[in-house]
Amino acid sequence: MLNMSEDRINCTIDHKIHQYLFSGTYILVLLVGFPTNAIALYHAWLQLKARNELGVYLLNLTISDLLYLASLPVWLQYIFYGDDWVYSEWTCQLCGFLLYDNIYISIGFLCCISIDRYLAVVYPLRFSTLRTMKAAVLVSAVVWIKELAVGIVFFQHKELSVDESNQFVCFEHYPMQKWEHPINYYRFYVGFLFPLGILSVSYFRVLRAVGKSAGTQTAQKKRIKNLVTITIIIFLVCFSPYHIFLLVRTLLETECSFVEKIFDYYHFSLLLTALNCVADPALYCFVSESVQHSIQQAAEACAHVLCCCSKCESDYNTDSGEAATPNDNATGTSVVKLLQQTKLELSSL
């Protein structure tokens, strides 16, 4: 049984945004996130086998996403029960830790990927000792330990409270409690703003170095540019809105009237962080040339099939009595061959 002596929260908020937008988005993230991250886990293993230090960061990023995805069914049940927590205090703390700390673990490894590409492109020889498997494992351990240490703070405080309708609310304090303020400042400045500066500097330095490099192949330049671009896009879209509203809440939230005004915006920004788990596997498209080539081949095969179907439909509408010409059969045969070739290439990865 849950402890009925928990402190009550001061504000009672309408959680309708949870019932519809959150539940639909979480279900979509689960359906897309689990298979794509499972595939990403396999390709991270291939990077490790190839002794590529980038695979260490990608593997840790994927593990963090999978842990977050594992907590989503519990949050979905919480939403379906009308934001009434039916589990223990410890379960609330654990699920809250996986939900929120995934943000900073993901930011940490996106930062590691950005720095690794920066050193590889701008200083390929000078800092080669920092781009080893051993160094990547050490840095990854630091990222995890840092966030686990922050998570201990939340396990020392009650995260389960009761609102005025006697519903148990997990990881939601309105207005924000005073002990959360230093943690939020740390998260904004150290967990968000500092990595944003690192990502921005790395992004522009890499793009400038790639543009000036005469020895780098065009395809490789494009892959590097796409990698740093998708990294910073994930960062800005998934994490920036949440941290802006987090800072606003920390600075200005003192009474329920303010909570009511900002609640929907804050929770929508929190929802955007969930999309990170779906976006992260896209990084693999720009790390491995074979993966990128296979995806391109599959896309071209699908385009051929669509064109063929469109052509057949057009011919049928023009003259429904005409039989297919030898040229149509040849086109169909070439598409089948292309699909078979793509299937073989994907299975060989």
CSV table of C-alpha atoms in Angstrom, one decimal:
chain,number,residue,atom,x,y,z
A,1,MET,CA,0.0,0.0,0.0
A,2,LEU,CA,1.1,3.6,-0.7
A,3,ASN,CA,1.9,5.9,2.2
A,4,MET,CA,-1.0,8.2,2.7
A,5,SER,CA,1.1,10.6,4.7
A,6,GLU,CA,2.8,12.1,1.7
A,7,ASP,CA,2.8,15.9,1.4
A,8,ARG,CA,0.1,17.4,-0.7
A,9,ILE,CA,0.9,19.5,-3.8
A,10,ASN,CA,-0.4,23.0,-3.7
A,11,CYS,CA,-1.7,23.2,-7.2
A,12,THR,CA,-4.3,21.0,-8.9
A,13,ILE,CA,-3.7,21.0,-12.6
A,14,ASP,CA,-5.8,19.8,-15.5
A,15,HIS,CA,-3.9,16.8,-17.0
A,16,LYS,CA,-5.9,16.4,-20.2
A,17,ILE,CA,-2.8,17.0,-22.3
A,18,HIS,CA,-1.5,13.8,-20.8
A,19,GLN,CA,-4.5,11.7,-21.7
A,20,TYR,CA,-4.4,12.4,-25.4
A,21,LEU,CA,-1.1,13.9,-26.7
A,22,PHE,CA,1.2,12.1,-24.3
A,23,SER,CA,-0.4,8.7,-24.6
A,24,GLY,CA,-0.4,8.8,-28.4
A,25,THR,CA,3.1,10.0,-28.7
A,26,TYR,CA,4.5,7.5,-26.2
A,27,ILE,CA,2.8,4.7,-28.0
A,28,LEU,CA,4.3,5.9,-31.3
A,29,VAL,CA,7.7,6.2,-29.7
A,30,LEU,CA,7.5,2.7,-28.3
A,31,LEU,CA,6.4,1.2,-31.6
A,32,VAL,CA,9.1,2.9,-33.6
A,33,GLY,CA,11.8,3.3,-30.9
A,34,PHE,CA,12.2,-0.3,-29.8
A,35,PRO,CA,12.8,-1.9,-33.3
A,36,THR,CA,15.0,1.0,-34.5
A,37,ASN,CA,17.1,1.0,-31.3
A,38,ALA,CA,17.4,-2.8,-31.5
A,39,ILE,CA,18.8,-2.4,-35.0
A,40,ALA,CA,21.0,0.4,-33.8
A,41,LEU,CA,22.4,-1.8,-31.0
A,42,TYR,CA,23.4,-4.4,-33.6
A,43,HIS,CA,25.2,-1.8,-35.7
A,44,ALA,CA,26.9,-0.4,-32.6
A,45,TRP,CA,28.2,-3.9,-32.0
A,46,LEU,CA,29.6,-4.0,-35.5
A,47,GLN,CA,31.4,-0.7,-34.9
A,48,LEU,CA,32.9,-2.1,-31.7
A,49,LYS,CA,34.1,-5.2,-33.6
A,50,ALA,CA,35.7,-2.9,-36.1
A,51,ARG,CA,37.6,-1.2,-33.2
A,52,ASN,CA,35.9,2.1,-33.9
A,53,GLU,CA,35.7,4.2,-30.8
A,54,LEU,CA,32.6,5.9,-32.1
A,55,GLY,CA,30.8,2.7,-31.6
A,56,VAL,CA,31.3,2.9,-27.8
A,57,TYR,CA,29.4,6.2,-27.7
A,58,LEU,CA,26.7,5.0,-30.0
A,59,LEU,CA,26.3,1.8,-27.9
A,60,ASN,CA,25.9,3.7,-24.7
A,61,LEU,CA,23.5,6.2,-26.3
A,62,THR,CA,21.4,3.2,-27.5
A,63,ILE,CA,21.4,1.5,-24.1
A,64,SER,CA,20.2,4.7,-22.5
A,65,ASP,CA,17.4,5.0,-25.0
A,66,LEU,CA,16.3,1.4,-24.5
A,67,LEU,CA,16.3,1.9,-20.7
A,68,TYR,CA,14.1,5.0,-21.2
A,69,LEU,CA,11.8,3.1,-23.5
A,70,ALA,CA,11.5,0.3,-21.0
A,71,SER,CA,10.0,2.8,-18.5
A,72,LEU,CA,7.4,4.1,-21.0
A,73,PRO,CA,4.8,1.3,-20.4
A,74,VAL,CA,4.7,2.3,-16.7
A,75,TRP,CA,4.2,5.9,-17.6
A,76,LEU,CA,1.5,4.9,-20.1
A,77,GLN,CA,-0.4,3.1,-17.3
A,78,TYR,CA,0.0,6.2,-15.1
A,79,ILE,CA,-1.6,8.3,-17.9
A,80,PHE,CA,-4.4,5.9,-18.6
A,81,TYR,CA,-5.3,5.9,-14.9
A,82,GLY,CA,-5.8,9.7,-15.0
A,83,ASP,CA,-2.3,10.5,-13.6
A,84,ASP,CA,-2.9,8.4,-10.5
A,85,TRP,CA,0.3,6.4,-9.5
A,86,VAL,CA,-0.5,2.9,-8.4
A,87,TYR,CA,3.1,1.7,-7.7
A,88,SER,CA,5.5,2.3,-4.9
A,89,GLU,CA,7.5,5.4,-4.1
A,90,TRP,CA,10.7,3.6,-5.2
A,91,THR,CA,9.2,2.7,-8.6
A,92,CYS,CA,8.2,6.3,-9.1
A,93,GLN,CA,11.7,7.5,-8.3
A,94,LEU,CA,13.3,4.9,-10.6
A,95,CYS,CA,10.9,5.6,-13.6
A,96,GLY,CA,11.4,9.4,-13.0
A,97,PHE,CA,15.2,8.9,-13.0
A,98,LEU,CA,15.0,6.9,-16.3
A,99,LEU,CA,12.7,9.5,-17.8
A,100,TYR,CA,14.7,12.7,-16.9
A,101,ASP,CA,18.3,11.5,-16.8
A,102,ASN,CA,18.0,10.0,-20.3
A,103,ILE,CA,17.9,13.6,-21.4
A,104,TYR,CA,21.4,14.3,-20.0
A,105,ILE,CA,22.9,11.0,-20.8
A,106,SER,CA,21.8,11.4,-24.4
A,107,ILE,CA,23.2,15.0,-24.4
A,108,GLY,CA,26.5,13.7,-23.0
A,109,PHE,CA,26.9,11.1,-25.6
A,110,LEU,CA,25.8,13.4,-28.5
A,111,CYS,CA,28.5,15.7,-27.2
A,112,CYS,CA,31.1,12.9,-27.2
A,113,ILE,CA,30.2,12.0,-30.8
A,114,SER,CA,30.5,15.7,-31.8
A,115,ILE,CA,33.9,16.0,-30.1
A,116,ASP,CA,35.2,12.7,-31.6
A,117,ARG,CA,34.3,13.9,-35.1
A,118,TYR,CA,35.8,17.3,-34.4
A,119,LEU,CA,39.2,15.7,-33.4
A,120,ALA,CA,39.0,13.2,-36.2
A,121,VAL,CA,38.5,15.9,-38.9
A,122,VAL,CA,40.3,19.0,-37.5
A,123,TYR,CA,43.2,17.3,-35.6
A,124,PRO,CA,43.5,13.7,-37.1
A,125,LEU,CA,47.0,13.1,-35.7
A,126,ARG,CA,47.6,15.5,-32.8
A,127,PHE,CA,44.9,13.9,-30.5
A,128,SER,CA,44.9,10.4,-31.8
A,129,THR,CA,45.4,9.1,-28.2
A,130,LEU,CA,42.0,10.5,-27.2
A,131,ARG,CA,40.3,8.6,-30.0
A,132,THR,CA,40.9,5.1,-28.8
A,133,MET,CA,38.6,2.4,-27.5
A,134,LYS,CA,40.0,2.8,-24.0
A,135,ALA,CA,39.5,6.5,-23.9
A,136,ALA,CA,35.9,6.2,-25.2
A,137,VAL,CA,35.1,3.6,-22.4
A,138,LEU,CA,36.6,5.9,-19.8
A,139,VAL,CA,34.6,8.9,-21.0
A,140,SER,CA,31.4,6.9,-21.2
A,141,ALA,CA,31.9,5.8,-17.6
A,142,VAL,CA,32.3,9.4,-16.5
A,143,VAL,CA,29.0,10.4,-18.3
A,144,TRP,CA,27.1,7.6,-16.6
A,145,ILE,CA,28.6,8.2,-13.1
A,146,LYS,CA,27.9,11.9,-13.3
A,147,GLU,CA,24.2,11.4,-14.0
A,148,LEU,CA,23.9,8.6,-11.5
A,149,ALA,CA,25.3,10.9,-8.9
A,150,VAL,CA,22.6,13.6,-9.8
A,151,GLY,CA,19.9,10.9,-9.7
A,152,ILE,CA,20.9,10.0,-6.1
A,153,VAL,CA,19.6,13.4,-5.0
A,154,PHE,CA,16.1,12.5,-6.3
A,155,PHE,CA,16.1,9.2,-4.5
A,156,GLN,CA,16.7,11.2,-1.2
A,157,HIS,CA,13.5,13.2,-1.7
A,158,LYS,CA,9.8,12.2,-1.9
A,159,GLU,CA,8.7,12.2,-5.5
A,160,LEU,CA,5.2,10.8,-4.8
A,161,SER,CA,2.7,13.3,-3.6
A,162,VAL,CA,-1.1,13.6,-3.3
A,163,ASP,CA,-3.2,16.3,-5.0
A,164,GLU,CA,-6.5,17.8,-3.8
A,165,SER,CA,-8.5,15.0,-5.5
A,166,ASN,CA,-6.5,12.4,-3.5
A,167,GLN,CA,-4.7,11.1,-6.6
A,168,PHE,CA,-1.0,10.1,-6.2
A,169,VAL,CA,1.2,12.2,-8.5
A,170,CYS,CA,4.6,11.0,-9.5
A,171,PHE,CA,7.6,13.4,-10.1
A,172,GLU,CA,5.4,16.4,-10.4
A,173,HIS,CA,5.7,19.3,-7.9
A,174,TYR,CA,3.6,22.4,-8.5
A,175,PRO,CA,4.8,24.9,-7.6
A,176,MET,CA,8.4,23.7,-7.8
A,177,GLN,CA,10.1,22.9,-4.5
A,178,LYS,CA,13.1,24.9,-3.3
A,179,TRP,CA,15.4,21.9,-3.2
A,180,GLU,CA,14.9,21.5,-7.0
A,181,HIS,CA,16.2,24.9,-7.9
A,182,PRO,CA,20.0,24.2,-7.6
A,183,ILE,CA,19.5,20.9,-9.5
A,184,ASN,CA,17.6,22.8,-12.3
A,185,TYR,CA,20.3,25.4,-12.5
A,186,TYR,CA,23.0,22.7,-12.7
A,187,ARG,CA,21.0,20.9,-15.4
A,188,PHE,CA,20.4,24.1,-17.5
A,189,TYR,CA,24.0,25.5,-17.3
A,190,VAL,CA,26.1,22.3,-17.1
A,191,GLY,CA,23.8,19.7,-18.6
A,192,PHE,CA,22.4,21.9,-21.5
A,193,LEU,CA,24.1,25.2,-22.1
A,194,PHE,CA,27.7,24.0,-21.8
A,195,PRO,CA,27.2,21.0,-24.2
A,196,LEU,CA,25.3,23.4,-26.6
A,197,GLY,CA,28.5,25.5,-26.7
A,198,ILE,CA,30.7,22.5,-27.4
A,199,LEU,CA,28.3,21.2,-30.1
A,200,SER,CA,28.1,24.6,-31.8
A,201,VAL,CA,31.9,25.1,-31.9
A,202,SER,CA,32.5,21.5,-33.0
A,203,TYR,CA,29.8,21.8,-35.7
A,204,PHE,CA,31.2,24.9,-37.3
A,205,ARG,CA,34.8,23.9,-37.0
A,206,VAL,CA,34.1,20.5,-38.6
A,207,LEU,CA,32.1,22.0,-41.5
A,208,ARG,CA,34.9,24.5,-42.1
A,209,ALA,CA,37.6,21.8,-42.0
A,210,VAL,CA,35.7,19.5,-44.3
A,211,GLY,CA,35.0,22.3,-46.8
A,212,LYS,CA,38.7,23.1,-47.0
A,213,SER,CA,39.9,19.5,-47.1
A,214,ALA,CA,41.1,18.6,-50.6
A,215,GLY,CA,42.0,15.0,-49.7
A,216,THR,CA,38.6,14.0,-48.4
A,217,GLN,CA,36.2,12.3,-50.9
A,218,THR,CA,32.9,14.0,-51.7
A,219,ALA,CA,30.8,11.2,-50.3
A,220,GLN,CA,32.8,11.1,-47.1
A,221,LYS,CA,32.5,14.9,-46.7
A,222,LYS,CA,28.7,14.6,-47.2
A,223,ARG,CA,28.5,11.9,-44.6
A,224,ILE,CA,30.5,13.9,-42.0
A,225,LYS,CA,28.4,17.0,-42.6
A,226,ASN,CA,25.2,15.0,-42.3
A,227,LEU,CA,26.4,13.4,-39.0
A,228,VAL,CA,27.2,16.7,-37.3
A,229,THR,CA,24.0,18.3,-38.7
A,230,ILE,CA,21.7,15.6,-37.5
A,231,THR,CA,23.4,15.7,-34.1
A,232,ILE,CA,22.8,19.4,-33.5
A,233,ILE,CA,19.2,19.2,-34.9
A,234,ILE,CA,18.4,16.4,-32.4
A,235,PHE,CA,19.9,18.6,-29.7
A,236,LEU,CA,18.0,21.8,-30.6
A,237,VAL,CA,14.6,20.2,-31.4
A,238,CYS,CA,14.4,17.6,-28.6
A,239,PHE,CA,16.2,19.4,-25.7
A,240,SER,CA,16.2,23.2,-26.2
A,241,PRO,CA,12.5,23.9,-25.6
A,242,TYR,CA,12.4,21.8,-22.4
A,243,HIS,CA,15.4,23.5,-20.8
A,244,ILE,CA,14.1,27.0,-21.7
A,245,PHE,CA,10.8,26.3,-19.9
A,246,LEU,CA,12.6,24.6,-17.1
A,247,LEU,CA,14.7,27.7,-16.5
A,248,VAL,CA,11.5,29.9,-16.7
A,249,ARG,CA,9.8,27.7,-14.1
A,250,THR,CA,12.8,27.8,-11.8
A,251,LEU,CA,13.1,31.6,-12.0
A,252,LEU,CA,9.4,32.6,-11.9
A,253,GLU,CA,7.2,29.8,-10.5
A,254,THR,CA,5.9,30.7,-7.1
A,255,GLU,CA,2.1,30.4,-7.3
A,256,CYS,CA,-0.6,28.3,-8.9
A,257,SER,CA,-1.7,31.0,-11.3
A,258,PHE,CA,1.7,30.9,-13.1
A,259,VAL,CA,1.7,27.1,-13.1
A,260,GLU,CA,-1.6,27.1,-14.9
A,261,LYS,CA,-0.3,29.4,-17.6
A,262,ILE,CA,2.9,27.5,-18.3
A,263,PHE,CA,1.9,23.9,-17.6
A,264,ASP,CA,0.8,22.9,-21.1
A,265,TYR,CA,3.9,24.5,-22.8
A,266,TYR,CA,6.2,22.9,-20.3
A,267,HIS,CA,4.8,19.5,-20.7
A,268,PHE,CA,4.8,19.8,-24.5
A,269,SER,CA,8.5,20.6,-24.3
A,270,LEU,CA,9.0,17.6,-22.1
A,271,LEU,CA,7.2,15.5,-24.7
A,272,LEU,CA,9.7,16.6,-27.4
A,273,THR,CA,12.5,15.0,-25.4
A,274,ALA,CA,10.8,11.6,-26.0
A,275,LEU,CA,11.4,12.0,-29.7
A,276,ASN,CA,15.1,11.8,-29.0
A,277,CYS,CA,14.8,8.0,-28.8
A,278,VAL,CA,13.4,7.8,-32.3
A,279,ALA,CA,15.9,10.3,-33.8
A,280,ASP,CA,19.1,8.8,-32.3
A,281,PRO,CA,19.2,5.7,-34.5
A,282,ALA,CA,19.3,8.0,-37.5
A,283,LEU,CA,22.9,8.8,-36.6
A,284,TYR,CA,23.9,5.3,-37.8
A,285,CYS,CA,23.0,6.3,-41.3
A,286,PHE,CA,25.9,8.8,-41.3
A,287,VAL,CA,28.5,6.7,-39.4
A,288,SER,CA,28.6,3.5,-41.5
A,289,GLU,CA,29.1,3.9,-45.3
A,290,SER,CA,27.6,0.4,-45.8
A,291,VAL,CA,24.5,1.2,-43.9
A,292,GLN,CA,24.0,4.5,-45.7
A,293,HIS,CA,24.6,2.7,-49.1
A,294,SER,CA,22.1,0.0,-48.3
A,295,ILE,CA,19.4,2.5,-47.2
A,296,GLN,CA,20.0,4.4,-50.4
A,297,GLN,CA,19.7,1.3,-52.5
A,298,ALA,CA,16.5,0.3,-50.7
A,299,ALA,CA,15.0,3.8,-51.3
A,300,GLU,CA,15.9,3.6,-55.0
A,301,ALA,CA,14.3,0.2,-55.3
A,302,CYS,CA,11.1,1.5,-53.7
A,303,ALA,CA,11.1,4.5,-56.1
A,304,HIS,CA,11.5,2.1,-59.0
A,305,VAL,CA,8.5,0.0,-57.8
A,306,LEU,CA,6.4,3.2,-57.3
A,307,CYS,CA,7.3,4.4,-60.8
A,308,CYS,CA,6.5,1.1,-62.3
A,309,CYS,CA,3.2,0.9,-60.6
A,310,SER,CA,2.3,4.4,-61.6
A,311,LYS,CA,3.3,3.6,-65.2
A,312,CYS,CA,1.2,0.4,-65.3
A,313,GLU,CA,-1.8,2.3,-63.9
A,314,SER,CA,-1.4,5.0,-66.5
A,315,ASP,CA,-1.2,2.5,-69.3
A,316,TYR,CA,-4.3,0.7,-68.0
A,317,ASN,CA,-6.3,3.9,-67.9
A,318,THR,CA,-5.2,4.8,-71.4
A,319,ASP,CA,-6.1,1.5,-73.0
A,320,SER,CA,-7.5,-1.1,-70.6
A,321,GLY,CA,-7.4,-3.8,-73.3
A,322,GLU,CA,-3.7,-3.5,-74.0
A,323,ALA,CA,-1.4,-6.3,-72.7
A,324,ALA,CA,1.9,-5.4,-71.0
A,325,THR,CA,4.7,-4.9,-73.4
A,326,PRO,CA,8.1,-6.6,-73.3
A,327,ASN,CA,9.6,-3.4,-72.0
A,328,ASP,CA,7.3,-3.4,-69.0
A,329,ASN,CA,8.3,-7.0,-68.2
A,330,ALA,CA,12.0,-5.9,-68.5
A,331,THR,CA,11.4,-3.0,-66.1
A,332,GLY,CA,9.7,-5.3,-63.6
A,333,THR,CA,12.5,-7.8,-63.9
A,334,SER,CA,15.1,-5.2,-63.2
A,335,VAL,CA,13.2,-3.9,-60.2
A,336,VAL,CA,13.0,-7.5,-58.8
A,337,LYS,CA,16.8,-7.9,-59.3
A,338,LEU,CA,17.4,-4.6,-57.6
A,339,LEU,CA,15.2,-5.5,-54.6
A,340,GLN,CA,17.0,-8.9,-54.4
A,341,GLN,CA,20.4,-7.2,-54.5
A,342,THR,CA,19.3,-4.7,-51.8
A,343,LYS,CA,18.1,-7.6,-49.6
A,344,LEU,CA,21.4,-9.4,-49.9
A,345,GLU,CA,23.3,-6.2,-49.0
A,346,LEU,CA,21.2,-5.6,-46.0
A,347,SER,CA,21.5,-9.1,-44.8
A,348,SER,CA,25.3,-9.0,-45.1
A,349,LEU,CA,25.7,-6.0,-42.7
